[in-house]
Amino acid sequence: MKQPYDNFPLWMKQTTTLSDNSIYKYTRAIKSISKDMISIGIISKSLTEMNRAELDLAIPIILNNSEFIAKNSRGNKMYSNALKQFRSYHSMIADDVSDYKSIVDSIESDENITVTEKESLIKSRIGQGKFRKLIVEKYNGSCIITGINIQTLLVASHIKPWAASNNIERLSSENGLLLSATYDRLFDSGLISFENSGEILVSRYVNDFNRSKLGLQNRNIIDYTFSYEMKCNLEYHRDIIFLK
């Protein structure tokens, strides 16, 4: 039975402009990173065996590890790029409740959290409940990029992924954006991000044809002032998730 990792090279070939040689290197890099990080106790199992939630927890730790930083520097950032591509690939795989089961179980078993708070935290994973209400109110019920206000088309998106956030961040309006469904997928998969100035950053993996169709061919700046806390979360997104 094929594991998600087995389809990673084909996904890169179909969705990126990477050469066959780069695809080969990125595919091997995931196993190389896994071997290195397991050997020094940074992760307990291979990245190829991790689900989406586990990746969101592991990747920032790996990217900030001194041994990885040194190896990545020698490899001209090939390893960090491979990690981001692998995370983007996982974001395109259908979200499975089981991916987050261990985190949800820890929330449900925490005796210091009320039943209402537990429900809010769990619902926030899919942009629902209290979190969605806060985000909709914050952005006046409109997508911050397109301005559309059809509620069924809008997604309350976490800036710093839910799995990597603490319980405060999971419900914080400073860790959320209101985006239409297409832009939510672009943001979650690292194909767009935001500068602290509000300028929309577009990954080099979005070609000119698609930039034009998405209305992202020019220098787009959203009319919104980010708080200090939001800027920190956006910095996380640019560093850990955005495919430069």
Short mmCIF file of N, CA, C and O in Angstrom, two decimals, residues 36-133:
data_model
loop_
_atom_site.label_atom_id
_atom_site.label_comp_id
_atom_site.label_asym_id
_atom_site.label_seq_id
_atom_site.Cartn_x
_atom_site.Cartn_y
_atom_site.Cartn_z
N ASP A 36 18.96 12.20 9.93
CA ASP A 36 19.79 13.07 10.76
C ASP A 36 19.08 13.48 12.05
O ASP A 36 19.67 13.44 13.14
N MET A 37 17.82 13.88 11.93
CA MET A 37 17.09 14.40 13.09
C MET A 37 16.71 13.29 14.07
O MET A 37 16.66 13.52 15.28
N ILE A 38 16.47 12.10 13.56
CA ILE A 38 16.21 10.97 14.46
C ILE A 38 17.47 10.61 15.23
O ILE A 38 17.44 10.33 16.43
N SER A 39 18.61 10.68 14.53
CA SER A 39 19.88 10.27 15.16
C SER A 39 20.27 11.16 16.32
O SER A 39 20.96 10.72 17.24
N ILE A 40 19.84 12.43 16.30
CA ILE A 40 20.19 13.34 17.41
C ILE A 40 18.99 13.61 18.33
O ILE A 40 19.04 14.49 19.20
N GLY A 41 17.92 12.85 18.13
CA GLY A 41 16.78 12.91 19.06
C GLY A 41 15.84 14.09 18.87
O GLY A 41 15.06 14.39 19.78
N ILE A 42 15.89 14.74 17.72
CA ILE A 42 14.99 15.87 17.49
C ILE A 42 13.58 15.40 17.14
O ILE A 42 12.59 15.99 17.56
N ILE A 43 13.48 14.32 16.37
CA ILE A 43 12.20 13.70 16.08
C ILE A 43 12.31 12.21 16.39
O ILE A 43 13.42 11.66 16.45
N SER A 44 11.15 11.57 16.61
CA SER A 44 11.18 10.17 17.02
C SER A 44 10.84 9.21 15.89
O SER A 44 11.00 8.00 16.04
N LYS A 45 10.33 9.76 14.77
CA LYS A 45 10.05 8.90 13.63
C LYS A 45 10.25 9.68 12.35
O LYS A 45 10.31 10.92 12.35
N SER A 46 10.35 8.97 11.25
CA SER A 46 10.65 9.59 9.96
C SER A 46 9.55 10.56 9.54
O SER A 46 8.37 10.34 9.79
N LEU A 47 9.97 11.63 8.88
CA LEU A 47 9.02 12.59 8.32
C LEU A 47 8.08 11.90 7.34
O LEU A 47 6.92 12.29 7.19
N THR A 48 8.56 10.86 6.68
CA THR A 48 7.75 10.15 5.68
C THR A 48 6.58 9.41 6.33
O THR A 48 5.63 9.03 5.65
N GLU A 49 6.65 9.19 7.64
CA GLU A 49 5.60 8.46 8.35
C GLU A 49 4.69 9.40 9.14
O GLU A 49 3.73 8.95 9.77
N MET A 50 4.98 10.70 9.10
CA MET A 50 4.21 11.66 9.88
C MET A 50 2.95 12.10 9.16
O MET A 50 2.89 12.16 7.93
N ASN A 51 1.92 12.43 9.95
CA ASN A 51 0.72 13.02 9.39
C ASN A 51 0.86 14.54 9.40
O ASN A 51 1.89 15.08 9.81
N ARG A 52 -0.17 15.22 8.96
CA ARG A 52 -0.12 16.68 8.82
C ARG A 52 0.17 17.38 10.15
O ARG A 52 1.02 18.27 10.22
N ALA A 53 -0.51 16.99 11.20
CA ALA A 53 -0.32 17.64 12.50
C ALA A 53 1.09 17.43 13.02
O ALA A 53 1.72 18.36 13.56
N GLU A 54 1.60 16.22 12.87
CA GLU A 54 2.95 15.91 13.33
C GLU A 54 3.99 16.72 12.56
O GLU A 54 4.97 17.20 13.14
N LEU A 55 3.77 16.90 11.26
CA LEU A 55 4.68 17.72 10.46
C LEU A 55 4.69 19.16 10.93
O LEU A 55 5.75 19.79 11.03
N ASP A 56 3.51 19.70 11.21
CA ASP A 56 3.43 21.09 11.65
C ASP A 56 4.14 21.31 12.98
O ASP A 56 4.61 22.42 13.27
N LEU A 57 4.21 20.27 13.79
CA LEU A 57 4.94 20.35 15.05
C LEU A 57 6.44 20.17 14.84
O LEU A 57 7.26 20.85 15.47
N ALA A 58 6.81 19.28 13.92
CA ALA A 58 8.22 18.92 13.74
C ALA A 58 9.01 19.92 12.92
O ALA A 58 10.17 20.22 13.22
N ILE A 59 8.41 20.45 11.86
CA ILE A 59 9.17 21.28 10.91
C ILE A 59 9.80 22.52 11.55
O ILE A 59 10.98 22.79 11.32
N PRO A 60 9.06 23.31 12.36
CA PRO A 60 9.73 24.48 12.95
C PRO A 60 10.88 24.12 13.88
O PRO A 60 11.88 24.84 13.95
N ILE A 61 10.76 22.99 14.57
CA ILE A 61 11.85 22.54 15.45
C ILE A 61 13.07 22.18 14.61
O ILE A 61 14.20 22.54 14.95
N ILE A 62 12.85 21.48 13.51
CA ILE A 62 13.95 21.10 12.62
C ILE A 62 14.61 22.32 12.01
O ILE A 62 15.85 22.44 12.00
N LEU A 63 13.80 23.25 11.51
CA LEU A 63 14.35 24.44 10.85
C LEU A 63 15.20 25.30 11.78
O LEU A 63 16.07 26.03 11.34
N ASN A 64 14.94 25.18 13.09
CA ASN A 64 15.69 25.97 14.06
C ASN A 64 16.80 25.19 14.76
O ASN A 64 17.46 25.71 15.65
N ASN A 65 17.01 23.95 14.33
CA ASN A 65 18.08 23.14 14.90
C ASN A 65 19.43 23.55 14.32
O ASN A 65 19.56 23.73 13.11
N SER A 66 20.42 23.71 15.16
CA SER A 66 21.72 24.21 14.72
C SER A 66 22.39 23.29 13.70
O SER A 66 23.01 23.76 12.74
N GLU A 67 22.28 21.98 13.90
CA GLU A 67 22.90 21.04 12.95
C GLU A 67 22.20 21.11 11.59
O GLU A 67 22.84 21.05 10.54
N PHE A 68 20.87 21.23 11.64
CA PHE A 68 20.13 21.36 10.38
C PHE A 68 20.49 22.66 9.68
O PHE A 68 20.69 22.69 8.46
N ILE A 69 20.59 23.75 10.44
CA ILE A 69 20.91 25.06 9.86
C ILE A 69 22.25 25.00 9.14
O ILE A 69 22.41 25.53 8.03
N ALA A 70 23.22 24.34 9.75
CA ALA A 70 24.54 24.23 9.14
C ALA A 70 24.47 23.39 7.85
O ALA A 70 25.04 23.77 6.82
N LYS A 71 23.76 22.29 7.91
CA LYS A 71 23.62 21.42 6.72
C LYS A 71 22.85 22.16 5.62
O LYS A 71 23.21 22.08 4.44
N ASN A 72 21.83 22.88 6.01
CA ASN A 72 21.01 23.61 5.05
C ASN A 72 21.82 24.72 4.37
O ASN A 72 21.68 24.97 3.18
N SER A 73 22.70 25.34 5.14
CA SER A 73 23.55 26.39 4.59
C SER A 73 24.52 25.80 3.55
O SER A 73 24.72 26.38 2.48
N ARG A 74 25.10 24.64 3.89
CA ARG A 74 26.00 23.98 2.94
C ARG A 74 25.26 23.55 1.67
O ARG A 74 25.83 23.55 0.58
N GLY A 75 24.00 23.22 1.85
CA GLY A 75 23.20 22.76 0.71
C GLY A 75 22.46 23.87 0.00
O GLY A 75 21.56 23.61 -0.81
N ASN A 76 22.82 25.13 0.31
CA ASN A 76 22.20 26.29 -0.35
C ASN A 76 20.67 26.28 -0.20
O ASN A 76 19.93 26.53 -1.15
N LYS A 77 20.23 25.98 1.03
CA LYS A 77 18.81 25.99 1.41
C LYS A 77 17.96 24.89 0.74
O LYS A 77 16.74 24.94 0.78
N MET A 78 18.62 23.91 0.16
CA MET A 78 17.88 22.83 -0.48
C MET A 78 17.02 22.07 0.53
O MET A 78 15.88 21.70 0.25
N TYR A 79 17.54 21.87 1.75
CA TYR A 79 16.84 21.07 2.74
C TYR A 79 15.61 21.78 3.31
O TYR A 79 14.56 21.17 3.50
N SER A 80 15.74 23.08 3.56
CA SER A 80 14.56 23.82 4.05
C SER A 80 13.51 23.92 2.95
O SER A 80 12.30 23.83 3.22
N ASN A 81 13.94 24.07 1.71
CA ASN A 81 12.99 24.11 0.61
C ASN A 81 12.27 22.77 0.45
O ASN A 81 11.06 22.73 0.18
N ALA A 82 13.00 21.68 0.64
CA ALA A 82 12.39 20.35 0.56
C ALA A 82 11.34 20.17 1.65
O ALA A 82 10.24 19.64 1.40
N LEU A 83 11.66 20.64 2.86
CA LEU A 83 10.70 20.54 3.97
C LEU A 83 9.43 21.33 3.67
O LEU A 83 8.31 20.85 3.92
N LYS A 84 9.58 22.53 3.15
CA LYS A 84 8.42 23.35 2.85
C LYS A 84 7.58 22.74 1.73
O LYS A 84 6.35 22.77 1.78
N GLN A 85 8.23 22.17 0.74
CA GLN A 85 7.49 21.51 -0.33
C GLN A 85 6.73 20.30 0.22
O GLN A 85 5.57 20.07 -0.16
N PHE A 86 7.36 19.57 1.12
CA PHE A 86 6.71 18.39 1.69
C PHE A 86 5.51 18.78 2.54
O PHE A 86 4.47 18.14 2.51
N ARG A 87 5.65 19.89 3.25
CA ARG A 87 4.53 20.38 4.06
C ARG A 87 3.40 20.87 3.15
O ARG A 87 2.22 20.63 3.42
N SER A 88 3.74 21.55 2.07
CA SER A 88 2.74 22.02 1.12
C SER A 88 2.00 20.83 0.50
O SER A 88 0.77 20.86 0.33
N TYR A 89 2.75 19.80 0.17
CA TYR A 89 2.16 18.58 -0.38
C TYR A 89 1.15 17.99 0.59
O TYR A 89 0.02 17.63 0.21
N HIS A 90 1.51 17.91 1.86
CA HIS A 90 0.60 17.37 2.86
C HIS A 90 -0.65 18.22 3.02
O HIS A 90 -1.73 17.70 3.30
N SER A 91 -0.50 19.54 2.84
CA SER A 91 -1.68 20.41 2.98
C SER A 91 -2.69 20.17 1.87
O SER A 91 -3.86 20.54 2.01
N MET A 92 -2.25 19.58 0.77
CA MET A 92 -3.14 19.30 -0.35
C MET A 92 -3.85 17.95 -0.19
O MET A 92 -4.80 17.65 -0.90
N ILE A 93 -3.35 17.13 0.73
CA ILE A 93 -3.98 15.84 0.99
C ILE A 93 -5.22 16.08 1.86
O ILE A 93 -5.21 16.92 2.74
N ALA A 94 -6.29 15.37 1.59
CA ALA A 94 -7.54 15.57 2.35
C ALA A 94 -7.27 15.53 3.84
O ALA A 94 -6.62 14.62 4.35
N ASP A 95 -7.79 16.54 4.55
CA ASP A 95 -7.63 16.63 5.99
C ASP A 95 -8.30 15.44 6.67
O ASP A 95 -9.47 15.17 6.42
N ASP A 96 -7.60 14.76 7.51
CA ASP A 96 -8.16 13.60 8.19
C ASP A 96 -8.21 13.88 9.69
O ASP A 96 -7.23 14.32 10.28
N VAL A 97 -9.35 13.62 10.28
CA VAL A 97 -9.53 13.87 11.72
C VAL A 97 -8.47 13.15 12.53
O VAL A 97 -7.98 13.65 13.54
N SER A 98 -8.08 11.95 12.07
CA SER A 98 -7.10 11.16 12.82
C SER A 98 -5.75 11.84 12.90
O SER A 98 -4.97 11.57 13.82
N ASP A 99 -5.45 12.75 11.96
CA ASP A 99 -4.17 13.46 11.99
C ASP A 99 -4.02 14.28 13.27
O ASP A 99 -2.91 14.52 13.74
N TYR A 100 -5.13 14.73 13.81
CA TYR A 100 -5.10 15.63 14.96
C TYR A 100 -5.60 14.94 16.24
O TYR A 100 -5.76 15.60 17.26
N LYS A 101 -5.82 13.65 16.17
CA LYS A 101 -6.45 12.95 17.28
C LYS A 101 -5.67 13.08 18.58
O LYS A 101 -6.26 13.32 19.65
N SER A 102 -4.35 12.95 18.54
CA SER A 102 -3.57 13.00 19.78
C SER A 102 -3.67 14.37 20.44
O SER A 102 -3.73 14.47 21.67
N ILE A 103 -3.69 15.43 19.62
CA ILE A 103 -3.80 16.78 20.18
C ILE A 103 -5.20 17.01 20.75
O ILE A 103 -5.36 17.56 21.85
N VAL A 104 -6.21 16.57 20.00
CA VAL A 104 -7.59 16.70 20.47
C VAL A 104 -7.78 15.91 21.77
O VAL A 104 -8.42 16.40 22.72
N ASP A 105 -7.21 14.72 21.83
CA ASP A 105 -7.32 13.89 23.04
C ASP A 105 -6.69 14.59 24.24
O ASP A 105 -7.22 14.53 25.36
N SER A 106 -5.56 15.25 24.02
CA SER A 106 -4.88 15.94 25.13
C SER A 106 -5.70 17.13 25.62
O SER A 106 -5.71 17.44 26.81
N ILE A 107 -6.40 17.79 24.70
CA ILE A 107 -7.28 18.90 25.08
C ILE A 107 -8.46 18.36 25.89
O ILE A 107 -8.81 18.90 26.94
N GLU A 108 -9.06 17.27 25.40
CA GLU A 108 -10.24 16.71 26.07
C GLU A 108 -9.92 16.16 27.45
O GLU A 108 -10.76 16.17 28.35
N SER A 109 -8.68 15.70 27.65
CA SER A 109 -8.32 15.11 28.94
C SER A 109 -7.75 16.13 29.93
O SER A 109 -7.49 15.79 31.08
N ASP A 110 -7.57 17.38 29.47
CA ASP A 110 -7.00 18.43 30.33
C ASP A 110 -8.05 18.91 31.33
O ASP A 110 -9.05 19.54 30.97
N GLU A 111 -7.84 18.62 32.62
CA GLU A 111 -8.80 18.98 33.66
C GLU A 111 -8.81 20.47 33.99
O GLU A 111 -9.69 20.94 34.71
N ASN A 112 -7.84 21.21 33.46
CA ASN A 112 -7.77 22.65 33.72
C ASN A 112 -8.57 23.47 32.71
O ASN A 112 -8.62 24.69 32.80
N ILE A 113 -9.16 22.79 31.73
CA ILE A 113 -9.94 23.48 30.70
C ILE A 113 -11.41 23.11 30.86
O ILE A 113 -11.75 21.93 31.03
N THR A 114 -12.29 24.10 30.80
CA THR A 114 -13.72 23.83 30.93
C THR A 114 -14.24 23.13 29.68
O THR A 114 -13.60 23.16 28.62
N VAL A 115 -15.41 22.53 29.81
CA VAL A 115 -16.02 21.83 28.67
C VAL A 115 -16.25 22.79 27.51
O VAL A 115 -16.01 22.45 26.35
N THR A 116 -16.71 24.00 27.84
CA THR A 116 -16.96 25.01 26.80
C THR A 116 -15.68 25.40 26.08
O THR A 116 -15.65 25.53 24.85
N GLU A 117 -14.60 25.58 26.86
CA GLU A 117 -13.31 25.94 26.26
C GLU A 117 -12.77 24.81 25.39
O GLU A 117 -12.22 25.06 24.31
N LYS A 118 -12.96 23.57 25.85
CA LYS A 118 -12.51 22.42 25.06
C LYS A 118 -13.23 22.38 23.72
O LYS A 118 -12.61 22.16 22.68
N GLU A 119 -14.53 22.62 23.75
CA GLU A 119 -15.32 22.61 22.52
C GLU A 119 -14.85 23.71 21.57
O GLU A 119 -14.70 23.48 20.36
N SER A 120 -14.56 24.89 22.12
CA SER A 120 -14.09 26.01 21.30
C SER A 120 -12.74 25.71 20.68
O SER A 120 -12.50 26.00 19.50
N LEU A 121 -11.83 25.12 21.45
CA LEU A 121 -10.50 24.81 20.95
C LEU A 121 -10.55 23.78 19.83
O LEU A 121 -9.85 23.92 18.82
N ILE A 122 -11.36 22.77 20.00
CA ILE A 122 -11.45 21.71 18.99
C ILE A 122 -12.11 22.23 17.72
O ILE A 122 -11.66 21.95 16.61
N LYS A 123 -13.17 23.02 17.88
CA LYS A 123 -13.84 23.59 16.71
C LYS A 123 -12.94 24.56 15.95
O LYS A 123 -13.04 24.71 14.74
N SER A 124 -12.04 25.22 16.68
CA SER A 124 -11.16 26.20 16.04
C SER A 124 -10.23 25.55 15.03
O SER A 124 -9.72 26.21 14.13
N ARG A 125 -10.00 24.24 15.15
CA ARG A 125 -9.12 23.55 14.21
C ARG A 125 -9.62 23.68 12.78
O ARG A 125 -8.84 23.78 11.83
N ILE A 126 -10.94 23.67 12.62
CA ILE A 126 -11.52 23.79 11.28
C ILE A 126 -12.14 25.17 11.07
O ILE A 126 -13.01 25.35 10.21
N GLY A 127 -11.68 26.16 11.85
CA GLY A 127 -12.14 27.53 11.66
C GLY A 127 -13.59 27.73 11.99
O GLY A 127 -14.28 28.52 11.34
N GLN A 128 -14.08 27.05 13.03
CA GLN A 128 -15.48 27.16 13.42
C GLN A 128 -15.60 27.67 14.85
O GLN A 128 -14.62 27.97 15.52
N GLY A 129 -16.85 27.80 15.31
CA GLY A 129 -17.12 28.17 16.69
C GLY A 129 -16.66 29.58 17.04
O GLY A 129 -16.76 30.51 16.25
N LYS A 130 -16.15 29.70 18.26
CA LYS A 130 -15.73 31.01 18.78
C LYS A 130 -14.67 31.65 17.90
O LYS A 130 -14.70 32.87 17.67
N PHE A 131 -13.73 30.85 17.42
CA PHE A 131 -12.65 31.40 16.60
C PHE A 131 -13.20 32.04 15.33
O PHE A 131 -12.84 33.18 14.99
N ARG A 132 -14.07 31.36 14.64
CA ARG A 132 -14.65 31.91 13.41
C ARG A 132 -15.42 33.20 13.71
O ARG A 132 -15.32 34.19 12.97
N LYS A 133 -16.20 33.19 14.79
CA LYS A 133 -16.98 34.38 15.16
C LYS A 133 -16.07 35.59 15.37
O LYS A 133 -16.35 36.69 14.88
#
